[in-house]
Structures are given as structure tokens and as C-alpha cells.
mmCIF file of C-alpha atoms in Angstrom:
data_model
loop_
_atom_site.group_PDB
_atom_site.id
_atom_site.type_symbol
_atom_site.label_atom_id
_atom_site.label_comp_id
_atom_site.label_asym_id
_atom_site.label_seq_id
_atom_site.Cartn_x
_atom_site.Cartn_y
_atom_site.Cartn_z
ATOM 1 C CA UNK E 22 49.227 33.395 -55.908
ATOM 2 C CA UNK E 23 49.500 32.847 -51.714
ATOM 3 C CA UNK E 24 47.198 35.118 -49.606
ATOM 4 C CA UNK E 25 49.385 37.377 -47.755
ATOM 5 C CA UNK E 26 48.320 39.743 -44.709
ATOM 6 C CA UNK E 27 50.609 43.079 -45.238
ATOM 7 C CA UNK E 28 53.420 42.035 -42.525
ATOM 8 C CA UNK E 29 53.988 38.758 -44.675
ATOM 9 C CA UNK E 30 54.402 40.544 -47.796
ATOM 10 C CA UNK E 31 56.784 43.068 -45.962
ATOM 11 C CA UNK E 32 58.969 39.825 -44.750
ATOM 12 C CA UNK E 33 58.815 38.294 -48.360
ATOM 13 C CA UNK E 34 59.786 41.562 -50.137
ATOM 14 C CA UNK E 35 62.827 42.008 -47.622
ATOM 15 C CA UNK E 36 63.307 37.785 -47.922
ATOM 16 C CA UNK E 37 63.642 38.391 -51.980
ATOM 17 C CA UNK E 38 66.311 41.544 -51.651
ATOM 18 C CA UNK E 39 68.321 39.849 -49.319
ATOM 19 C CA UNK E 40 68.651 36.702 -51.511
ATOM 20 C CA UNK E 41 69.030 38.477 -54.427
ATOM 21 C CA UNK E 42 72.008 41.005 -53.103
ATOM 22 C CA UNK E 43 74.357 40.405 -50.119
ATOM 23 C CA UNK E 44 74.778 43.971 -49.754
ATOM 24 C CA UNK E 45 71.201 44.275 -48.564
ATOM 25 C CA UNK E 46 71.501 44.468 -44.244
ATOM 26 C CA UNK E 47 68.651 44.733 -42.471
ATOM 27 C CA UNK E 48 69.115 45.815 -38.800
ATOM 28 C CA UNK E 49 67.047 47.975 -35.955
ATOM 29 C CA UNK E 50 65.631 47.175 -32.440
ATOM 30 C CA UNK E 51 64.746 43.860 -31.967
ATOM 31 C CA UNK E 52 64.743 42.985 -35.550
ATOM 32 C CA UNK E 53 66.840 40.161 -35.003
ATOM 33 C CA UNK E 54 65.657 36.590 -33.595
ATOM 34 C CA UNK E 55 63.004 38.119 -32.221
ATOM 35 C CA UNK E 56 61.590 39.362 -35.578
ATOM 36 C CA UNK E 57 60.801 43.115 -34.843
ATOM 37 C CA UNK E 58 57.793 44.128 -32.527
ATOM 38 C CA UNK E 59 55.520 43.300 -35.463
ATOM 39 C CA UNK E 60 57.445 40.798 -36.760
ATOM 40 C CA UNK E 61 57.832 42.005 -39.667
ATOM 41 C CA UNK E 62 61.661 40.720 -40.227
ATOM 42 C CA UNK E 63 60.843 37.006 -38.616
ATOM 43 C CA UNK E 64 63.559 34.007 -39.627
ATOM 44 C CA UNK E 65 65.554 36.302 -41.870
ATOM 45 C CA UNK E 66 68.361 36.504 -39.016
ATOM 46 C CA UNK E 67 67.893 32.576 -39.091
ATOM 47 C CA UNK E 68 68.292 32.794 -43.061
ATOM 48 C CA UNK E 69 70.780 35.080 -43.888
ATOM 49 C CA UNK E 70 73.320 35.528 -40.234
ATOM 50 C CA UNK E 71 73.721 37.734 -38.329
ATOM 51 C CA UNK E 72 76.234 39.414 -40.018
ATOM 52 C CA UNK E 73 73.174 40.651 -42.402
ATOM 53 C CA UNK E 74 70.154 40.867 -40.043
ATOM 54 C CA UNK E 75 70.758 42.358 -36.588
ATOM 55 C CA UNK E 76 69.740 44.497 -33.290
ATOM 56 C CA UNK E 77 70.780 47.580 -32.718
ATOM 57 C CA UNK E 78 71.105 49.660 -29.595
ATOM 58 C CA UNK E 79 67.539 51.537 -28.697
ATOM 59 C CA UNK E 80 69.407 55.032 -30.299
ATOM 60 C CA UNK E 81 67.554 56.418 -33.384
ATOM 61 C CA UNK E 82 69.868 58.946 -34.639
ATOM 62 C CA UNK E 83 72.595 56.136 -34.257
ATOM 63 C CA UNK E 84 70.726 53.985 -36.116
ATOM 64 C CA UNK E 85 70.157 56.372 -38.938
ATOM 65 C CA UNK E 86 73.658 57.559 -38.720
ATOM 66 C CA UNK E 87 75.305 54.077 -39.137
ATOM 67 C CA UNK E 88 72.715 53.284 -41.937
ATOM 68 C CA UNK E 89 73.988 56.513 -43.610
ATOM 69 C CA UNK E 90 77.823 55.113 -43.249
ATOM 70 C CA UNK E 91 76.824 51.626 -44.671
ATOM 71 C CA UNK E 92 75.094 53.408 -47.473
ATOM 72 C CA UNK E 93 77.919 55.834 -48.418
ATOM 73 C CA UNK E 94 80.347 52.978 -48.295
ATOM 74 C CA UNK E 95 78.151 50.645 -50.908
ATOM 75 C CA UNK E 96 76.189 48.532 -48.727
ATOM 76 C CA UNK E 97 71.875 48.511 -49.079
ATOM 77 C CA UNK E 98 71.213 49.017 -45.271
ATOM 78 C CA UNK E 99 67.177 48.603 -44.594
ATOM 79 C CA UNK E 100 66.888 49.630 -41.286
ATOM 80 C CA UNK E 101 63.310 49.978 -39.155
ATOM 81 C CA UNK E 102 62.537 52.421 -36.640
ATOM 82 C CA UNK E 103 60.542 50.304 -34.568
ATOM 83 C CA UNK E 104 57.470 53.186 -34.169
ATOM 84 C CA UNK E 105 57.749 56.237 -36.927
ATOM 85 C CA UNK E 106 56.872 58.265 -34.035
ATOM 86 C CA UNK E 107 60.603 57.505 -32.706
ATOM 87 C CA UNK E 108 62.162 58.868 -35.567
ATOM 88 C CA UNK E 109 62.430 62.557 -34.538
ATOM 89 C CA UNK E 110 65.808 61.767 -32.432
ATOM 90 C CA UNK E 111 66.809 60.624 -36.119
ATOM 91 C CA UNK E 112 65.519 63.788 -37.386
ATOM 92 C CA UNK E 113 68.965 65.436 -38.134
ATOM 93 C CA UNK E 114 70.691 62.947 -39.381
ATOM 94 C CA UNK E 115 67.344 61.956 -42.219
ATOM 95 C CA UNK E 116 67.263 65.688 -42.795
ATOM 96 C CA UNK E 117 70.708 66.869 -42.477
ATOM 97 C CA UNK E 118 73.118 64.454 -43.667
ATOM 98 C CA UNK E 119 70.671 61.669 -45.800
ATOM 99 C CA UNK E 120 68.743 63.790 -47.923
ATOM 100 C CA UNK E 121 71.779 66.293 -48.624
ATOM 101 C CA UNK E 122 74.788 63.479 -49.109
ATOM 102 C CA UNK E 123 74.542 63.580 -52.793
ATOM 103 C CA UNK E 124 74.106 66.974 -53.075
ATOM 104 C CA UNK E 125 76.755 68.366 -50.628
ATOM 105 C CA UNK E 126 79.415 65.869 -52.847
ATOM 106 C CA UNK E 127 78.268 67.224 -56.129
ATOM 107 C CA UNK E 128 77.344 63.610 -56.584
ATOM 108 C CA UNK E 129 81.022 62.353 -55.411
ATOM 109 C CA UNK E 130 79.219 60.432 -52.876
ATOM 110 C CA UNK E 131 75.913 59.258 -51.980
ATOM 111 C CA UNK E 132 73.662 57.328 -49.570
ATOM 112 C CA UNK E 133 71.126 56.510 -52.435
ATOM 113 C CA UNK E 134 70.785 53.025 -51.125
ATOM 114 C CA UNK E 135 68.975 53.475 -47.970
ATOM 115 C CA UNK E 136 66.066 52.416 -46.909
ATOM 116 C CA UNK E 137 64.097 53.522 -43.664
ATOM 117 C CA UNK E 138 61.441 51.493 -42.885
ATOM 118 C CA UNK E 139 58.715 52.802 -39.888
ATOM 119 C CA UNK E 140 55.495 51.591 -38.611
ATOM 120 C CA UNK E 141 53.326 54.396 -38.406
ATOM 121 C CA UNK E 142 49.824 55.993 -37.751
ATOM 122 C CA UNK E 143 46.570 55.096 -35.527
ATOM 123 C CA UNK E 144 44.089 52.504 -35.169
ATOM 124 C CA UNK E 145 45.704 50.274 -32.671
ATOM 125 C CA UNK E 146 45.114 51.845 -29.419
ATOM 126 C CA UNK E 147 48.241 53.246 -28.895
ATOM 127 C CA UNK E 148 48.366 56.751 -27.617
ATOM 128 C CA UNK E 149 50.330 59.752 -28.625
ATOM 129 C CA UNK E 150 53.944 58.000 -28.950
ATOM 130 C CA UNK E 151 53.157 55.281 -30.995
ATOM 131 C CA UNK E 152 49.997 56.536 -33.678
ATOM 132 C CA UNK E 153 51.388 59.756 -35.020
ATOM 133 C CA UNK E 154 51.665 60.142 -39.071
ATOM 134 C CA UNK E 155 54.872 62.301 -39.494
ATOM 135 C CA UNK E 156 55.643 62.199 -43.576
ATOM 136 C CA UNK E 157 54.688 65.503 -44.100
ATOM 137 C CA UNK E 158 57.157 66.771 -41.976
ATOM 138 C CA UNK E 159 59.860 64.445 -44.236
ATOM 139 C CA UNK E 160 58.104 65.658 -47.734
ATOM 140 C CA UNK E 161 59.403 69.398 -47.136
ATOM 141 C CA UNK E 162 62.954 67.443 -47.691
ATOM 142 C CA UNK E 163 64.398 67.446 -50.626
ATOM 143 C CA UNK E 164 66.839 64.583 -51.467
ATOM 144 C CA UNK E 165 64.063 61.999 -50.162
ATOM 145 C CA UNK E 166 61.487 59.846 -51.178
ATOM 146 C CA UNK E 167 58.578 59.241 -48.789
ATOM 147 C CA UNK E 168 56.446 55.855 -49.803
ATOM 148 C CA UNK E 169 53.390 54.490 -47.880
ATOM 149 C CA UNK E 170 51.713 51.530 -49.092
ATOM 150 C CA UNK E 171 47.782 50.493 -48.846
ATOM 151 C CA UNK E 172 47.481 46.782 -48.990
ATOM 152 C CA UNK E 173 50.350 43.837 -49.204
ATOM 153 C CA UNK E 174 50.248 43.847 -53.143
ATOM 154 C CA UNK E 175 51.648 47.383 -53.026
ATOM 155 C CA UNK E 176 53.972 47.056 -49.905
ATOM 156 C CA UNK E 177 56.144 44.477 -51.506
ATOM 157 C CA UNK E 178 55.753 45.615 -54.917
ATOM 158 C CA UNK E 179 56.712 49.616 -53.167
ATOM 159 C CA UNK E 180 58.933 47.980 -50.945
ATOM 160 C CA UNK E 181 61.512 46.240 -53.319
ATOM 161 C CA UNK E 182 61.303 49.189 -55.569
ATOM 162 C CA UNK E 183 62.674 51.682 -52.583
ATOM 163 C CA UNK E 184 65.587 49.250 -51.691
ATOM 164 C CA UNK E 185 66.371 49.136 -55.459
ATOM 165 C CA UNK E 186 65.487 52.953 -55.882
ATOM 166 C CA UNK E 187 68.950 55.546 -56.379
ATOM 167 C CA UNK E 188 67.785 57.451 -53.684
ATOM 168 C CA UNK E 189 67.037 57.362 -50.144
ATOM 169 C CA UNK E 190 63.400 56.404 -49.220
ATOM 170 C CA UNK E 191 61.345 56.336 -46.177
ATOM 171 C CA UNK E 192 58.830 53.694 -46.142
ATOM 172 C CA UNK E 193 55.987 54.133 -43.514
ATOM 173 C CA UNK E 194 53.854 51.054 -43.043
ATOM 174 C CA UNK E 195 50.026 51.353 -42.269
ATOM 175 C CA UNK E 196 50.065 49.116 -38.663
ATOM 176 C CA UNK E 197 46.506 49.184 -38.716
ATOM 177 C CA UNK E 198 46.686 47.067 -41.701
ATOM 178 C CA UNK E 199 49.900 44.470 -40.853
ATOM 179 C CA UNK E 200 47.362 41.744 -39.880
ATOM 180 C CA UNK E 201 43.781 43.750 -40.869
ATOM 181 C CA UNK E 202 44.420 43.822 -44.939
ATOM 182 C CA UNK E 203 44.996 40.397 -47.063
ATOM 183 C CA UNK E 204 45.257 39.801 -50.678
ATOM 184 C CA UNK E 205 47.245 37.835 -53.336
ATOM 185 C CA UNK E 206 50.712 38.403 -53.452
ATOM 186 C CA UNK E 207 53.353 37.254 -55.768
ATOM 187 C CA UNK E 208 55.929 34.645 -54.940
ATOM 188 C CA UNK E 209 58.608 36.269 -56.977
ATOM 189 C CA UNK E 210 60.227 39.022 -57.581
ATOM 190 C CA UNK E 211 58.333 42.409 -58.594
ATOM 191 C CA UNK E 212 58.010 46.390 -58.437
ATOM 192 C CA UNK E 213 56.137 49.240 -58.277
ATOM 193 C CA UNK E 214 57.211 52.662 -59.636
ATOM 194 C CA UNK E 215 57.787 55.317 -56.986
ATOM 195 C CA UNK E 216 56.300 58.525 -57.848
ATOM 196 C CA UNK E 217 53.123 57.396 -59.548
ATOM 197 C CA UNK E 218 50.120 57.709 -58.022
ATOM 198 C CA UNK E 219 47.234 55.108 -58.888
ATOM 199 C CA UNK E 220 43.338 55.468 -59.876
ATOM 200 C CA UNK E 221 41.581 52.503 -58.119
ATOM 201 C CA UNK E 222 38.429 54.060 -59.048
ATOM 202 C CA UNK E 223 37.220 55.867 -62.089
ATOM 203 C CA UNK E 224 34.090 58.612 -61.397
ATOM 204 C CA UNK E 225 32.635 61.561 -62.623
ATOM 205 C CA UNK E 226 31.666 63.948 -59.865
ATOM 206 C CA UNK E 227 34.179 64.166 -57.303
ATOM 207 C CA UNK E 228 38.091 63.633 -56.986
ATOM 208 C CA UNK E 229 39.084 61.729 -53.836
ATOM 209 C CA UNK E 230 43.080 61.325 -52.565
ATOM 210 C CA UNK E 231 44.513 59.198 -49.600
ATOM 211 C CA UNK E 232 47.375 57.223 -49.612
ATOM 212 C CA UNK E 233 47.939 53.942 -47.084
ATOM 213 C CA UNK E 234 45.366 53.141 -44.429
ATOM 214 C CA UNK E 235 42.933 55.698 -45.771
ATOM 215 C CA UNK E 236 42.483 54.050 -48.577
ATOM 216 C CA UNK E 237 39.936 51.910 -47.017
ATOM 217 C CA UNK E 238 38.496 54.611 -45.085
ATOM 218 C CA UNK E 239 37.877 56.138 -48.679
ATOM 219 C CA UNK E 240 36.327 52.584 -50.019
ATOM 220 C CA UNK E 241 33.521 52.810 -47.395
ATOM 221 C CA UNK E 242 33.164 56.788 -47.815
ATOM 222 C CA UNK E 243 32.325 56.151 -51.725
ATOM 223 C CA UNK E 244 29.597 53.146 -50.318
ATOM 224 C CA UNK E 245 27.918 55.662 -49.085
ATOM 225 C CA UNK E 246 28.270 58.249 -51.758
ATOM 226 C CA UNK E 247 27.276 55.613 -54.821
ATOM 227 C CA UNK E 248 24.047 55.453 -52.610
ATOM 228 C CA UNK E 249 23.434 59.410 -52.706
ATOM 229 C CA UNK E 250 23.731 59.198 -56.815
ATOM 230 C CA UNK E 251 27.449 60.387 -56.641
ATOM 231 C CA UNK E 252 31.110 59.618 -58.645
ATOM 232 C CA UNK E 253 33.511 58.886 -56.961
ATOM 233 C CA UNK E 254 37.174 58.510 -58.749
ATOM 234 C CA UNK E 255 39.730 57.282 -56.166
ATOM 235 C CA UNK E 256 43.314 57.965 -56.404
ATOM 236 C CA UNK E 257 45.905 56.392 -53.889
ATOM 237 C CA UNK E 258 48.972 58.647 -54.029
ATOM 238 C CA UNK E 259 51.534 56.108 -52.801
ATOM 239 C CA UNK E 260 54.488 58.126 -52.886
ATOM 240 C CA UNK E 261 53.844 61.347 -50.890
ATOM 241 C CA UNK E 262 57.765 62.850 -52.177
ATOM 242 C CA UNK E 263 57.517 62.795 -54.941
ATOM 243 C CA UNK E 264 54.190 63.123 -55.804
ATOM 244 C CA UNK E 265 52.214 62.292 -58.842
ATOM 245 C CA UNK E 266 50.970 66.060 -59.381
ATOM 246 C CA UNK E 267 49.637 65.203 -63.248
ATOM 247 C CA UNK E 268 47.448 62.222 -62.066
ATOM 248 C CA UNK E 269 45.562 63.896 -59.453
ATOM 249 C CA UNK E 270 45.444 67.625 -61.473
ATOM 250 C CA UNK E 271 43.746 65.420 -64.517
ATOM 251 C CA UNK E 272 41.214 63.321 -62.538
ATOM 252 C CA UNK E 273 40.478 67.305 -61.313
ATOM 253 C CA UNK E 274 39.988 68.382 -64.434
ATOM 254 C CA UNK E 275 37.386 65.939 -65.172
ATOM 255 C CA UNK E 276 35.582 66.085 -61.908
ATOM 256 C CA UNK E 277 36.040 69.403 -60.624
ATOM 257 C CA UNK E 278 35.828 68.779 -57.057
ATOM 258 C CA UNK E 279 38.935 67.103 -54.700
ATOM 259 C CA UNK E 280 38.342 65.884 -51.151
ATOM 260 C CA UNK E 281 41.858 64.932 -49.686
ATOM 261 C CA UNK E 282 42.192 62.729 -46.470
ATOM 262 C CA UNK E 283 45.185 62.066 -44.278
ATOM 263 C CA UNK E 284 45.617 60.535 -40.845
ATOM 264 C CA UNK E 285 48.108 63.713 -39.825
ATOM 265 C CA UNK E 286 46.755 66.994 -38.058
ATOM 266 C CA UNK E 287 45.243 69.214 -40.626
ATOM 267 C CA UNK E 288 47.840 72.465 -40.542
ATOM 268 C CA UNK E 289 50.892 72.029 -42.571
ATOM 269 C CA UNK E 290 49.240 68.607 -43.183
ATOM 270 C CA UNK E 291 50.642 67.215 -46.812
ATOM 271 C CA UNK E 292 46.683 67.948 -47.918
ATOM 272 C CA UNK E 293 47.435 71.294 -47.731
ATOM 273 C CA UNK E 294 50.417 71.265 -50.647
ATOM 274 C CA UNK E 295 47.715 69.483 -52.565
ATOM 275 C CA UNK E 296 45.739 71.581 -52.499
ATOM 276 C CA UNK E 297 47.506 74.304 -53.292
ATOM 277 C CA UNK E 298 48.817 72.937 -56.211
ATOM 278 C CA UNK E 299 45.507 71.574 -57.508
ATOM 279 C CA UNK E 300 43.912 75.080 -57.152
ATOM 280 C CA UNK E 301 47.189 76.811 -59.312
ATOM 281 C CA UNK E 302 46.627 74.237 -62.169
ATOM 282 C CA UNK E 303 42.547 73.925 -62.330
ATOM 283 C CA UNK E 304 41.136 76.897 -60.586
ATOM 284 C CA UNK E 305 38.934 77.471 -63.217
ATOM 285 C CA UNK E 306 37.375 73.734 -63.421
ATOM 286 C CA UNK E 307 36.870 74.234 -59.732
ATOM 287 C CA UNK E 308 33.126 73.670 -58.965
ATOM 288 C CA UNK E 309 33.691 74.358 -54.977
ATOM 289 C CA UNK E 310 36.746 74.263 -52.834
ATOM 290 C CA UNK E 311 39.009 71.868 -52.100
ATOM 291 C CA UNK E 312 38.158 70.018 -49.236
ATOM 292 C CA UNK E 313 40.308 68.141 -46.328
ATOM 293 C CA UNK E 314 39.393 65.632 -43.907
ATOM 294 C CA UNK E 315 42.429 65.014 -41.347
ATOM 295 C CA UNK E 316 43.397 64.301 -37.774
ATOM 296 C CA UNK E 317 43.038 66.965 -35.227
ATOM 297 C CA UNK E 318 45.399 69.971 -34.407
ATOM 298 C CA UNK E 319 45.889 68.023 -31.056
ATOM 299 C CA UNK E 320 48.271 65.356 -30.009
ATOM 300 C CA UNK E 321 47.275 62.385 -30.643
ATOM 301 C CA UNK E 322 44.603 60.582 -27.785
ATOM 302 C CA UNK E 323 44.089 57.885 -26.520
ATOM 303 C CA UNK E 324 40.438 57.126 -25.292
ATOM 304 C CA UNK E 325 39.506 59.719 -28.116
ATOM 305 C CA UNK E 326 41.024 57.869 -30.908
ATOM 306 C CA UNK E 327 37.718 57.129 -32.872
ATOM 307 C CA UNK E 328 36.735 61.011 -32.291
ATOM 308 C CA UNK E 329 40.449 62.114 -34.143
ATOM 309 C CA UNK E 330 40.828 59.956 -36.311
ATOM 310 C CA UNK E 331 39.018 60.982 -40.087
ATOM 311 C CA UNK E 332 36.325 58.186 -40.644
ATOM 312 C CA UNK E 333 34.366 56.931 -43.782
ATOM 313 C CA UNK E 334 31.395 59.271 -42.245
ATOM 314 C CA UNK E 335 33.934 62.256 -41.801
ATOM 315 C CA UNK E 336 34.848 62.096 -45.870
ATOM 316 C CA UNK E 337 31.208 60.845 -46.719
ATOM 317 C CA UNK E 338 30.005 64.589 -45.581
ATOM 318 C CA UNK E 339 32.949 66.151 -47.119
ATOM 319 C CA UNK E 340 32.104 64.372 -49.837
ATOM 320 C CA UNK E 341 28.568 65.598 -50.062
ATOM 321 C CA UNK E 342 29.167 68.930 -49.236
ATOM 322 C CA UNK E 343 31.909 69.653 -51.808
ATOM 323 C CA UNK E 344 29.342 67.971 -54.639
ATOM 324 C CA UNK E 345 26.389 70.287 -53.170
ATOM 325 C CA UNK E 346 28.386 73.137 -52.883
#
């Protein structure tokens, strides 16, 4: 299998649904010859027209809104918004109109084959307008699915799954990890389930959840805690709406401690719904409290960005203090 860094895998995923169905358009700021401020759609405008890969004005809700029209009238639009911290000029028409199409039509209609793609999160020096983790304000939709890979394996496997998926998916992309994470990827054609949250780890003492860059935050976290004696089981969530409820609650039930870690400001952070949920199903196989590592309740800095953001150190004393509780 080629290496891949995760950007390449994006491109090859939207390469293979493009050549595989006509319908599939992809289309957003700069995503044409220019290949998308990451370049994530490079040579596909070269490959497929520009009937099928194109700009689009620098209006969110427009492009949102006209991917919603393609959608309802049988075409596959992928369309990017070209920083996921843009997307809240988009946020009617996502919340509004995308998620509730199928539902408002008693199924007469739908926009099922939409998918919004969205760089998002910190780690590149970027400042409060272009690091922000928004999918917890998406996974209090219903009607969507909200999908963030953690390496380019699972981004093209995740990827082609959401454009092939019945419903309407938001995919956020990790752009710490476009050029920073590498791995084998399959040439041809493959998916991932959406919904199904995977143990990279297996452990004993202590129940660990991330999904997408935090993943490898986690990995380094668990260095440290193999050191102190400790087992650590890992689970990367993957799909954040739905969410894979059983897979965490059982790894719980085994370990009876959870440490949950997200990029996003802790309150009405998507940690929080874990946890709630974990403590309703295995309150009494709790040994201590759940535990949350997270961004700050501040907007996101700039010359701070180390301080916010929750490192391998951060979960490493969560970690020990939810095992010495």
C-alpha cells in the first residue's frame, strides 16, 4: 500500500467518488485549480471539469444552501468550508433546512446526499478564527451525522462512507494532521462504518475517549501512564452524531474509570453528554468520576495556544488522578 499524509488520502477518497459517480460535485472557495487552501481537492478540477469541481463565491450560507438544492434534486454535492470556524454564517441553513429536509417531507424529499467537509481545530498557529472545534454545537442536531477522522487510513475510509451515507454528514478534518500524520493507505476503493467507535487499545484500569487529533495526544498520555504501572484502553469515537454509546459504556464496565478529551471549551463540550450518559448506564462500576480534559472557556488564543490547548501532560494527570482517586 502507498504512504499517504492525511490531505492525500482526503484527495484520493474524493478522486475515487468522483470516478465512480458523476453525480458527485465537489465545489467551495478556491477548491478549484487552485486546489483548496490545503489543497486538499488538487487536479480534480483538471480531472473531472469544471462542471464537477468548482469555486464558489466567499458566502457560507450560500454555499450550504446551493449544496442543499443539488442534494434535494439528486446530485452528491461535497462541498468544503474552507475553515470550520466559517461555518456559523451556514449555521441556519445546516441546522434549519439540512438536518430537517427529510423530516419536514415525511421523507418525500431529502438532502441525504450531502457532504460538508471543514478543516477544523488548533495546532497551526492560527488564532481564534481559524482553530475553533465547533461539532458539539452540530451534535445537538438531529438529522446529522458529525464524523472526524484521526489518521489518513480512517479519513478516506470515513470519508467515502459519508458521501455514500443516506444522510447528511459533516466531516471535520484534523489540520494539525493534513501533512503531520502518514500511514498506508489503500489504492482502491473502501469504507468505514459511521457510528462505530473503535478500541485502538485494550487496558484494564482506565477508559480513555478522543476522537481526531487527540488521538495522538492520548498515545503519548498512555506513554506515560504504562510507565506509572497503569491500563490504558483507548477508544477513538470517530463519529461524534451518532455516537457509539455501547462501545465506550462496555470498555467502562471493565475499567471503571473514563477520562474524555476534546479540543472544544469544556461547558456544553460533547465530553459532557458522555459523560452523562456513561454515569446513567455504569454508575455503580464507577471507581471515581468521570474526568474531562478540554480547551478553555475562552476564545481561542493565539500566543497562548500551547497553554489552551489539552496536552499529553494535561490527560497524563487526569489520568492519574482518576486511577488514584
Amino acid at each position: 500500500m502507498p504512504n499517504m499524509n492525511m490531505l492525500q488520502a482526503i484527495n484520493n477518497a474524493l478522486d475515487v467518488a468522483m470516478a465512480e459517480d458523476e453525480r458527485v460535485l465537489c465545489f467551495g472557495e478556491d477548491v478549484g485549480s487552485f486546489g483548496g487552501v490545503f489543497r486538499a481537492t488538487s487536479h480534480l478540477q483538471e480531472k473531472y471539469g469544471h462542471a464537477r469541481c468548482f469555486n464558489t463565491p466567499i458566502v457560507e450560507q450560500g454555499i450550504v444552501g446551493f449544496a442543499n438544492g443539488l442534494a434535494s434534486q439528486g446530485s452528491v454535492p461535497v462541498a468544503e468550508i474552507q475553515f470550520a470556524d466559517y461555518i456559523f454564517p451556514a449555521f441556519d441553513q445546516l441546522v434549519n433546512e439540512t438536518a430537517k429536509f427529510r423530516y419536514r417531507s415525511g421523507d418525500l424529499f431529502n438532502v441525504g446526499g450531502l457532504t460538508l467537509r471543514a478543516p477544523y481545530g488548533g495546532g497551526i498557529s492560527g488564532g481564534h478564527y481559524h482553530s475553533q472545534s465547533p461539532e458539539a454545537y452540530f451534535a445537538h442536531t438531529s438529522g446529522l451525522k458529525v464524523v472526524i477522522p484521526r489518521n489518513p487510513y480512517e479519513a478516506k475510509g470515513l470519508l467515502l462512507a459519508s458521501i455514500r451515507d443516506p444522510d447528511p454528514v459533516l466531516f471535520f478534518e484534523p489540520k494539525r494532521l493534513y501533512r503531520a500524520s502518514t500511514g498506508e493507505v489503500p489504492e482502491e476503493d473502501y469504507q468505514l462504518p459511521l457510528g462505530e467507535a473503535e478500541v485502538t487499545r485494550e487496558g484494564t484500569d482506565v477508559t480513555l475517549v478522543g476522537w481526531g487529533a487527540q488521538m495522538e495526544v492520548i498515545d503519548r498520555a498512555v506513554e506515560l501512564a504504562e510507565k506509572d504501572g497503569i491500563s490504558c484502553e483507548v477508544i477513538d469515537l470517530r463519529t461524534i452524531l451518532p455516537w457509539d454509546e455501547d462501545t465506550v459504556a462496555d470498555s467502562v464496565l471493565k475499567t471503571g474509570r473514563l477520562v474524555v478529551t476534546h479540543e472544544a471549551p469544556r461547558t456544553g463540550g460533547f465530553a459532557g453528554e458522555i459523560a452523562a450518559a456513561i454515569q446513567e448506564r455504569c454508575f455503580l462500576y464507577l471507581e471515581s468520576p468521570v474526568m474531562r480534559v478540554t480547551g478553555l472557556d475562552t476564545p481561542f488564543p493565539l500566543t497562548l495556544e500551547k497553554e489552551y490547548l489539552p496536552d499529553h501532560l494535561k490527560i497524563h494527570e487526569a489520568i492519574r488522578a482518576s486511577v488514584n482517586y
